[in-house]
CSV table of C-alpha atoms and ligand atoms in Angstrom, one decimal:
chain,number,residue,atom,x,y,z
Z,61,MET,CA,0.0,0.0,0.0
Z,62,SER,CA,2.8,2.4,0.8
Z,63,HIS,CA,4.1,1.8,-2.7
Z,64,ILE,CA,0.8,3.1,-4.2
Z,65,SER,CA,0.8,6.1,-1.9
Z,66,THR,CA,4.4,6.9,-2.9
Z,67,ARG,CA,3.5,6.5,-6.5
Z,68,LEU,CA,0.4,8.7,-6.2
Z,69,VAL,CA,2.4,11.4,-4.4
Z,70,LEU,CA,5.2,11.2,-7.0
Z,71,CYS,CA,2.7,11.3,-9.9
Z,72,THR,CA,0.8,14.3,-8.4
Z,73,PHE,CA,3.8,16.4,-7.5
Z,74,ALA,CA,6.5,15.4,-9.8
Z,75,PRO,CA,5.2,15.0,-13.3
Z,76,LEU,CA,8.7,14.6,-14.7
Z,77,LEU,CA,8.7,11.1,-13.1
Z,78,VAL,CA,5.7,10.0,-15.0
Z,79,SER,CA,7.8,8.2,-17.6
Z,80,LEU,CA,9.7,6.3,-14.8
Z,81,TYR,CA,6.7,5.3,-12.7
Z,82,GLY,CA,4.2,4.8,-15.5
Z,83,CYS,CA,1.7,7.2,-14.0
Z,84,GLY,CA,-1.6,7.3,-15.8
Z,85,PRO,CA,-4.6,5.1,-16.4
Z,86,ASP,CA,-2.7,2.3,-17.9
Z,87,GLN,CA,-0.5,-0.4,-16.3
Z,88,THR,CA,2.9,0.1,-17.7
Z,89,LEU,CA,4.6,-0.8,-14.5
Z,90,ALA,CA,6.7,-3.8,-15.4
Z,91,PRO,CA,10.4,-3.6,-14.7
Z,92,THR,CA,12.3,-2.3,-17.7
Z,93,GLY,CA,15.4,-4.3,-18.1
Z,94,ASP,CA,18.3,-3.2,-16.0
Z,95,ASP,CA,16.5,-0.7,-13.8
Z,96,THR,CA,16.2,-3.2,-10.9
Z,97,ALA,CA,15.6,-0.8,-8.0
Z,98,ILE,CA,12.5,0.8,-9.6
Z,99,GLY,CA,11.5,-2.4,-11.3
Z,100,SER,CA,11.3,-4.4,-8.1
Z,101,ASP,CA,9.2,-1.7,-6.4
Z,102,SER,CA,6.8,-1.2,-9.2
Z,103,ASP,CA,6.4,-4.9,-9.8
Z,104,SER,CA,4.4,-5.3,-6.6
Z,105,ASN,CA,2.4,-2.2,-7.4
Z,106,SER,CA,1.1,-3.8,-10.6
Z,107,ASP,CA,-0.2,-6.6,-8.5
Z,108,SER,CA,-2.3,-4.4,-6.2
Z,109,ASP,CA,-3.2,-1.7,-8.6
Z,110,SER,CA,-7.0,-1.8,-8.8
Z,111,ASN,CA,-8.5,0.9,-10.9
Z,112,SER,CA,-11.8,-1.0,-11.2
Z,113,GLY,CA,-12.4,-0.8,-7.4
Z,114,THR,CA,-13.0,-4.5,-7.1
Z,115,ASP,CA,-10.6,-7.2,-5.8
Z,116,ASP,CA,-10.9,-9.4,-8.8
Z,117,THR,CA,-7.6,-10.9,-10.1
Z,118,ALA,CA,-5.0,-10.7,-7.3
Z,119,PRO,CA,-2.2,-13.2,-8.1
Z,120,ALA,CA,-1.1,-15.6,-5.4
Z,121,ALA,CA,1.6,-14.2,-3.1
Z,122,THR,CA,5.1,-15.5,-3.4
Z,123,ILE,CA,7.8,-16.3,-0.9
Z,124,THR,CA,10.3,-13.4,-0.7
Z,125,SER,CA,12.6,-14.6,2.1
Z,126,VAL,CA,13.1,-17.7,4.3
Z,127,GLU,CA,14.7,-17.8,7.8
Z,128,ALA,CA,16.0,-20.9,9.6
Z,129,LYS,CA,16.7,-20.8,13.3
Z,130,LEU,CA,17.1,-23.0,16.3
Z,131,VAL,CA,14.3,-23.0,18.9
Z,132,PRO,CA,15.4,-22.4,21.6
Z,133,ALA,CA,18.3,-20.4,20.1
Z,134,ALA,CA,21.8,-21.9,20.5
Z,135,THR,CA,25.3,-21.5,19.2
Z,136,THR,CA,26.9,-24.2,21.3
Z,137,ILE,CA,25.4,-27.4,22.7
Z,138,THR,CA,26.8,-30.5,24.4
Z,139,THR,CA,26.3,-34.0,23.2
Z,140,ARG,CA,23.6,-34.3,25.8
Z,141,GLN,CA,21.3,-31.8,24.0
Z,142,THR,CA,19.5,-31.8,20.7
Z,143,VAL,CA,18.5,-28.9,18.5
Z,144,HIS,CA,15.1,-28.1,16.9
Z,145,VAL,CA,15.1,-26.4,13.6
Z,146,VAL,CA,12.2,-24.1,12.6
Z,147,VAL,CA,12.0,-22.6,9.1
Z,148,THR,CA,9.8,-19.6,8.5
Z,149,ALA,CA,8.8,-18.1,5.1
Z,150,THR,CA,7.9,-14.4,4.6
Z,151,TRP,CA,5.5,-13.8,1.7
Z,152,SER,CA,5.1,-10.9,-0.7
Z,153,ASP,CA,1.9,-9.9,1.1
Z,154,GLY,CA,3.8,-9.5,4.4
Z,155,THR,CA,2.5,-12.7,6.1
Z,156,THR,CA,4.7,-15.4,7.4
Z,157,SER,CA,4.3,-19.2,7.6
Z,158,ASP,CA,6.1,-22.2,9.0
Z,159,VAL,CA,7.6,-24.2,6.2
Z,160,THR,CA,9.7,-26.5,8.3
Z,161,ALA,CA,7.9,-29.6,7.0
Z,162,ASP,CA,8.4,-28.6,3.4
Z,163,SER,CA,12.2,-28.0,3.8
Z,164,GLU,CA,15.1,-30.3,3.5
Z,165,ILE,CA,17.3,-30.0,6.6
Z,166,GLN,CA,20.9,-31.2,6.4
Z,167,SER,CA,24.1,-31.1,8.4
Z,168,SER,CA,27.4,-30.1,6.7
Z,169,ALA,CA,29.1,-32.8,8.8
Z,170,ARG,CA,26.9,-35.8,9.6
Z,171,SER,CA,29.5,-37.5,11.8
Z,172,ILE,CA,29.3,-34.5,14.1
Z,173,LEU,CA,25.6,-33.8,14.0
Z,174,ASP,CA,22.9,-35.7,12.0
Z,175,PHE,CA,19.1,-35.5,11.5
Z,176,PHE,CA,17.6,-38.9,12.4
Z,177,ALA,CA,14.2,-37.0,12.7
Z,178,HIS,CA,13.2,-34.4,10.2
Z,179,ASP,CA,13.9,-31.3,12.2
Z,180,ILE,CA,15.7,-32.5,15.3
Z,181,GLY,CA,19.5,-32.4,15.2
Z,182,GLN,CA,21.3,-35.1,17.2
Z,183,PRO,CA,24.9,-34.4,18.1
Z,184,LEU,CA,27.3,-37.4,17.7
Z,185,LEU,CA,30.9,-35.9,18.1
Z,186,ALA,CA,32.5,-32.7,19.1
Z,187,GLY,CA,33.1,-30.2,16.3
Z,188,THR,CA,31.5,-27.4,14.3
Z,189,VAL,CA,28.8,-27.8,11.7
Z,190,ASN,CA,26.5,-25.7,9.5
Z,191,ILE,CA,22.9,-26.7,9.4
Z,192,GLN,CA,21.8,-26.2,5.8
Z,193,VAL,CA,18.1,-25.7,4.9
Z,194,HIS,CA,16.6,-26.0,1.4
Z,195,PRO,CA,13.0,-24.9,1.4
Z,196,GLU,CA,10.7,-26.4,-1.3
Z,197,ASP,CA,9.9,-22.8,-2.5
Z,198,GLY,CA,11.8,-19.6,-2.0
Z,199,PRO,CA,15.5,-18.9,-1.5
Z,200,ASP,CA,17.7,-20.9,0.8
Z,201,PRO,CA,18.1,-19.2,4.2
Z,202,ALA,CA,21.5,-18.5,5.8
Z,203,PRO,CA,23.0,-21.7,7.2
Z,204,ILE,CA,23.0,-22.0,11.0
Z,205,PRO,CA,26.5,-22.5,12.5
Z,206,LEU,CA,26.6,-24.7,15.6
Z,207,THR,CA,29.4,-26.0,17.8
Z,208,VAL,CA,29.1,-29.3,19.6
Z,209,THR,CA,31.1,-30.1,22.8
Z,210,LEU,CA,31.3,-33.4,24.6
Z,211,ALA,CA,29.0,-33.8,27.6
Z,212,ALA,CA,30.5,-34.3,31.0
Z,213,LEU,CA,29.9,-37.8,32.4
Z,214,GLN,CA,27.3,-38.3,35.0
Z,215,ALA,CA,26.6,-41.2,37.3
Z,216,GLY,CA,24.5,-43.8,35.5
Z,217,ASP,CA,25.9,-43.0,32.0
Z,218,LEU,CA,28.2,-46.1,32.2
Z,219,VAL,CA,27.4,-49.6,33.3
Z,220,PHE,CA,29.4,-52.7,33.8
Z,221,ASN,CA,27.6,-54.9,31.3
Z,222,GLU,CA,29.8,-57.9,31.7
Z,223,LEU,CA,32.5,-58.8,34.3
Z,224,LEU,CA,34.9,-61.8,33.8
Z,225,ILE,CA,36.2,-62.1,37.4
Z,226,ASP,CA,37.5,-65.7,37.3
Z,227,PRO,CA,38.4,-66.8,33.7
Z,228,ALA,CA,38.8,-70.5,33.0
Z,229,THR,CA,42.4,-71.7,33.1
Z,230,THR,CA,42.2,-72.7,29.5
Z,231,ALA,CA,40.4,-69.6,28.2
Z,232,ASP,CA,41.9,-66.8,26.2
Z,233,PRO,CA,39.3,-64.0,26.0
Z,234,ASN,CA,41.8,-61.3,25.0
Z,235,LYS,CA,43.1,-63.6,22.2
Z,236,ASP,CA,46.7,-63.0,22.8
Z,237,GLY,CA,47.6,-66.7,22.7
Z,238,LYS,CA,48.0,-67.3,26.4
Z,239,SER,CA,45.6,-68.1,29.2
Z,240,ASP,CA,46.3,-65.9,32.2
Z,241,ALA,CA,44.2,-65.4,35.3
Z,242,VAL,CA,45.2,-61.7,35.5
Z,243,ASP,CA,45.5,-60.7,31.9
Z,244,ASP,CA,42.3,-62.3,30.7
Z,245,GLU,CA,40.0,-60.7,33.4
Z,246,PHE,CA,37.9,-58.0,31.8
Z,247,VAL,CA,35.0,-55.6,32.3
Z,248,GLU,CA,32.8,-54.7,29.4
Z,249,ILE,CA,31.6,-51.1,30.0
Z,250,ALA,CA,28.5,-50.0,28.1
Z,251,ASN,CA,27.4,-46.4,27.4
Z,252,ALA,CA,23.9,-46.5,28.6
Z,253,SER,CA,23.5,-42.6,28.5
Z,254,GLY,CA,22.0,-42.4,25.0
Z,255,VAL,CA,24.5,-39.7,24.1
Z,256,THR,CA,28.2,-39.4,23.2
Z,257,VAL,CA,30.6,-39.2,26.2
Z,258,ASP,CA,34.4,-39.0,26.7
Z,259,LEU,CA,36.0,-41.4,29.1
Z,260,GLY,CA,39.3,-39.5,29.0
Z,261,GLY,CA,40.7,-39.3,32.6
Z,262,VAL,CA,38.1,-41.8,34.0
Z,263,THR,CA,39.7,-44.3,36.3
Z,264,PHE,CA,38.9,-48.0,37.1
Z,265,TRP,CA,39.3,-49.1,40.7
Z,266,ASP,CA,38.9,-52.3,42.6
Z,267,SER,CA,38.4,-52.1,46.3
Z,268,GLY,CA,41.2,-51.8,48.9
Z,269,VAL,CA,43.8,-49.8,47.2
Z,270,ASP,CA,44.3,-46.0,46.9
Z,271,THR,CA,45.5,-46.1,43.3
Z,272,PRO,CA,43.4,-46.7,40.2
Z,273,ARG,CA,44.1,-49.8,38.2
Z,274,HIS,CA,43.6,-48.0,34.9
Z,275,THR,CA,43.2,-44.5,33.6
Z,276,PHE,CA,41.4,-44.1,30.3
Z,277,ALA,CA,43.4,-42.1,27.7
Z,278,SER,CA,42.1,-38.6,26.6
Z,279,PRO,CA,40.0,-38.6,24.6
Z,280,THR,CA,38.3,-42.0,24.7
Z,281,ILE,CA,35.0,-41.3,22.8
Z,282,LEU,CA,32.1,-43.7,23.5
Z,283,GLN,CA,29.0,-43.0,21.4
Z,284,ALA,CA,25.5,-44.0,22.4
Z,285,GLY,CA,25.1,-47.8,22.2
Z,286,GLN,CA,28.8,-48.5,22.2
Z,287,VAL,CA,31.0,-50.5,24.6
Z,288,ILE,CA,34.6,-50.5,25.7
Z,289,VAL,CA,36.3,-53.6,27.1
Z,290,LEU,CA,39.1,-53.2,29.7
Z,291,PHE,CA,41.3,-56.3,30.0
Z,292,GLY,CA,43.7,-57.0,32.9
Z,293,GLY,CA,46.7,-57.3,30.6
Z,294,GLY,CA,48.3,-59.0,27.6
Z,295,THR,CA,47.4,-57.7,24.1
Z,296,VAL,CA,44.0,-57.1,22.5
Z,297,THR,CA,45.0,-56.4,18.9
Z,298,ALA,CA,43.4,-59.6,17.7
Z,299,LEU,CA,40.0,-58.4,18.9
Z,300,SER,CA,37.5,-56.4,16.9
Z,301,ALA,CA,33.7,-55.9,16.9
Z,302,ALA,CA,31.4,-53.2,15.6
Z,303,ASN,CA,30.7,-50.5,18.2
Z,304,ALA,CA,33.3,-51.9,20.6
Z,305,GLN,CA,36.8,-50.8,21.7
Z,306,PHE,CA,39.4,-52.9,23.5
Z,307,VAL,CA,42.1,-51.6,25.9
Z,308,VAL,CA,44.5,-53.1,28.4
Z,309,ALA,CA,44.8,-51.8,32.0
Z,310,ALA,CA,47.6,-49.4,32.5
Z,311,ASN,CA,48.5,-47.0,35.3
Z,312,ASP,CA,51.5,-44.9,36.4
Z,313,ASP,CA,52.3,-47.0,39.5
Z,314,VAL,CA,55.0,-49.4,38.5
Z,315,GLY,CA,54.4,-51.2,41.8
Z,316,LEU,CA,50.8,-52.0,41.0
Z,317,GLN,CA,51.1,-54.3,38.0
Z,318,TYR,CA,48.1,-56.5,39.0
Z,319,GLY,CA,45.8,-56.0,36.1
Z,320,ILE,CA,42.3,-55.0,37.1
Z,321,ALA,CA,42.6,-57.3,40.2
Z,322,MET,CA,39.1,-58.5,40.6
Z,323,ASN,CA,39.3,-61.0,43.6
Z,324,ASN,CA,37.5,-64.2,43.0
Z,325,ASP,CA,36.0,-64.3,46.4
Z,326,GLY,CA,34.6,-60.8,46.2
Z,327,ASP,CA,35.5,-57.2,45.2
Z,328,VAL,CA,34.0,-54.0,43.8
Z,329,ALA,CA,34.4,-52.7,40.3
Z,330,ASN,CA,34.3,-48.9,40.3
Z,331,LEU,CA,34.5,-46.2,37.7
Z,332,ARG,CA,35.4,-42.6,38.8
Z,333,ALA,CA,35.1,-39.4,36.8
Z,334,ALA,CA,38.2,-37.5,35.7
Z,335,ASP,CA,37.8,-35.4,38.9
Z,336,GLY,CA,39.0,-38.4,40.8
Z,337,THR,CA,36.1,-38.4,43.3
Z,338,THR,CA,32.8,-38.7,41.5
Z,339,THR,CA,31.6,-42.3,41.3
Z,340,LEU,CA,30.2,-43.1,37.9
Z,341,ALA,CA,29.5,-46.8,38.3
Z,342,SER,CA,30.1,-49.2,41.2
Z,343,THR,CA,29.3,-52.9,41.1
Z,344,PRO,CA,30.1,-55.1,44.1
Z,345,PHE,CA,30.1,-58.9,43.7
Z,346,GLY,CA,30.8,-62.0,45.8
Z,347,SER,CA,31.7,-61.3,49.5
Z,348,ALA,CA,31.4,-57.5,48.8
Z,349,GLY,CA,27.7,-57.9,48.2
Z,350,GLY,CA,25.8,-58.3,44.9
Z,351,PRO,CA,25.9,-61.4,42.7
Z,352,ALA,CA,27.9,-64.5,43.5
Z,353,VAL,CA,31.0,-64.9,41.4
Z,354,VAL,CA,30.8,-67.8,39.0
Z,355,SER,CA,33.9,-69.8,38.0
Z,356,ASP,CA,35.2,-70.0,34.5
Z,357,ALA,CA,32.5,-67.6,33.1
Z,358,SER,CA,31.4,-64.0,33.3
Z,359,LEU,CA,28.5,-62.2,34.9
Z,360,VAL,CA,26.3,-60.2,32.5
Z,361,LEU,CA,23.5,-57.7,33.1
Z,362,SER,CA,20.1,-59.1,32.5
Z,363,PRO,CA,18.7,-57.7,30.2
Z,364,GLU,CA,22.0,-56.5,28.8
Z,365,VAL,CA,22.9,-52.8,29.3
Z,366,SER,CA,19.5,-51.8,30.8
Z,367,GLY,CA,19.3,-54.5,33.5
Z,368,THR,CA,19.9,-54.0,37.2
Z,369,SER,CA,20.9,-57.6,38.1
Z,370,TYR,CA,23.4,-60.0,36.8
Z,371,THR,CA,23.2,-63.6,35.5
Z,372,HIS,CA,25.7,-66.3,34.5
Z,373,HIS,CA,26.8,-65.6,30.9
Z,374,GLY,CA,26.1,-69.1,29.9
Z,375,TYR,CA,22.5,-68.8,31.0
Z,376,VAL,CA,21.6,-66.0,28.5
Z,377,SER,CA,19.4,-67.1,25.7
Z,378,GLY,CA,21.6,-67.9,22.7
Z,379,SER,CA,24.8,-67.4,24.7
Z,380,ILE,CA,28.0,-68.1,22.7
Z,381,GLY,CA,29.7,-69.6,25.8
Z,382,ALA,CA,31.5,-68.4,28.9
Z,383,GLN,CA,32.1,-64.8,27.9
Z,384,SER,CA,31.6,-62.3,25.0
Z,385,PRO,CA,34.0,-59.3,25.2
Z,386,GLY,CA,32.8,-56.6,22.8
Z,387,THR,CA,29.5,-58.3,21.8
Z,388,HIS,CA,26.2,-59.3,23.3
Z,389,ALA,CA,26.2,-62.7,25.0
Z,390,ASP,CA,24.7,-64.2,21.8
Z,391,GLY,CA,27.6,-62.8,19.8
Z,392,SER,CA,25.6,-60.1,18.1
Z,393,ALA,CA,27.1,-56.6,17.8
Z,394,PHE,CA,26.1,-53.7,19.9
Z,395,SER,CA,24.0,-51.2,17.9
Z,396,GLY,CA,25.9,-48.0,18.3
Z,397,PRO,CA,24.2,-44.7,17.5
Z,398,ALA,CA,22.2,-46.1,14.6
Z,399,GLY,CA,20.3,-48.4,17.0
Z,400,VAL,CA,19.8,-45.6,19.6
Z,401,TYR,CA,18.5,-43.0,17.2
Z,402,PRO,CA,16.3,-44.8,14.7
Z,403,ARG,CA,15.4,-42.9,11.6
T,768,LIG,CA1,40.1,-62.8,39.4
T,769,LIG,CA1,45.0,-64.3,27.1
T,770,LIG,CA1,41.1,-56.6,44.1
T,771,LIG,CA1,29.6,-59.1,26.2
C-alpha cells in the first residue's frame, strides 16, 4: 500500500517522473530491463493496482525470504542436547508461515551432528557444523552455525555390562595366545546414556587400594550404544567388533602391576570421573555384596545394558559360551548410535 501512496504522491507532485513510474490510467509498471531498483518496487504495485475498485484478479503471493533458526536459540550445545530447527517463510503480502515440514534440513558434517528425525539435530561428536536448509519454495536461508562439545559424564551414564572375574584356566578371551588369570580378566563397560561421552581421565578401581588400576586415555570417545572392554593385561590387537573398543589396563604406578585385580571371592568394580572423586559406576560382587562370582564364566547384566541384576553368561538365551568381550552374549554386535537414534 505504501508503494501506491508513494506513487500517487510522486505522480501528483513530480510530473517529470511520469515516464519512470508509469503514471496514468494504464498499467505500464513492469520492470524495464536493468533498472532493478525501480523495477522491483513497481512490480508489486502492478499486483495491487486496482482501478476498477473490485478485488478481482490478485495473483497468489510469493515467498520473498526464508529464515531458519534453532528453537530455543543456541550456538553451542553439548552432546547431551538436541536442537530443533524451525523454518519460516515471509510472503510478498507480508505474512509469514512455518515451512519446516516442506524444507530439506541437512548437516554439513553428519559425523558431528545428524538428523535422524526431520527437524531434530542429534549431536554425535565434538566439532563445528553448519545446518543447511533448502525450502521447497523460496530462497535458501542462511546456514546455522553450531558447535558441539562433549557432555560431562554423569553417574548412570556407564554400566558394567559384563565382568569376567574368574576366567577359565584354558580360556583366552583377549586372544593373545595365552591363558592368564590376570590378563584375561575383563570388564565390558557400556554407554547407557543415549549420548556421546568421553572417558578421558576416567579411572577404574577395585576395592582396597588407593591407586586406580587404569586411567582411560584422553580422549576416549564412546558413542551411544557402544562399549569399551578393559582387560587386565596382555594384548588385545586380535579383537574387533562393531561399536566396541578394547584396551589393556595401565596405570602410572609401577608397583601396581596386577591388572584389574578382581578378587575371585569378592570385590567391587568402580569407575570414577576424571575429577577423581565422582563415582560413575560401582558394582560389588561376591563377598562384597551383589551377585555371587561364577567360576570360568562372566556375569552379565540381564537384560544387557539396561538391566539391574546379573546372571551367568552361559544362561543367557543364545549365549555363545563363557564370555563375550565386545559383543552381546549371543555374539551379536552392539547397535551404536544407529540403534539408539532410529530414523
Ligand atoms: Ca580374578
Ligand atoms: Ca590371554
Ligand atoms: Ca582386588
Ligand atoms: Ca559381552
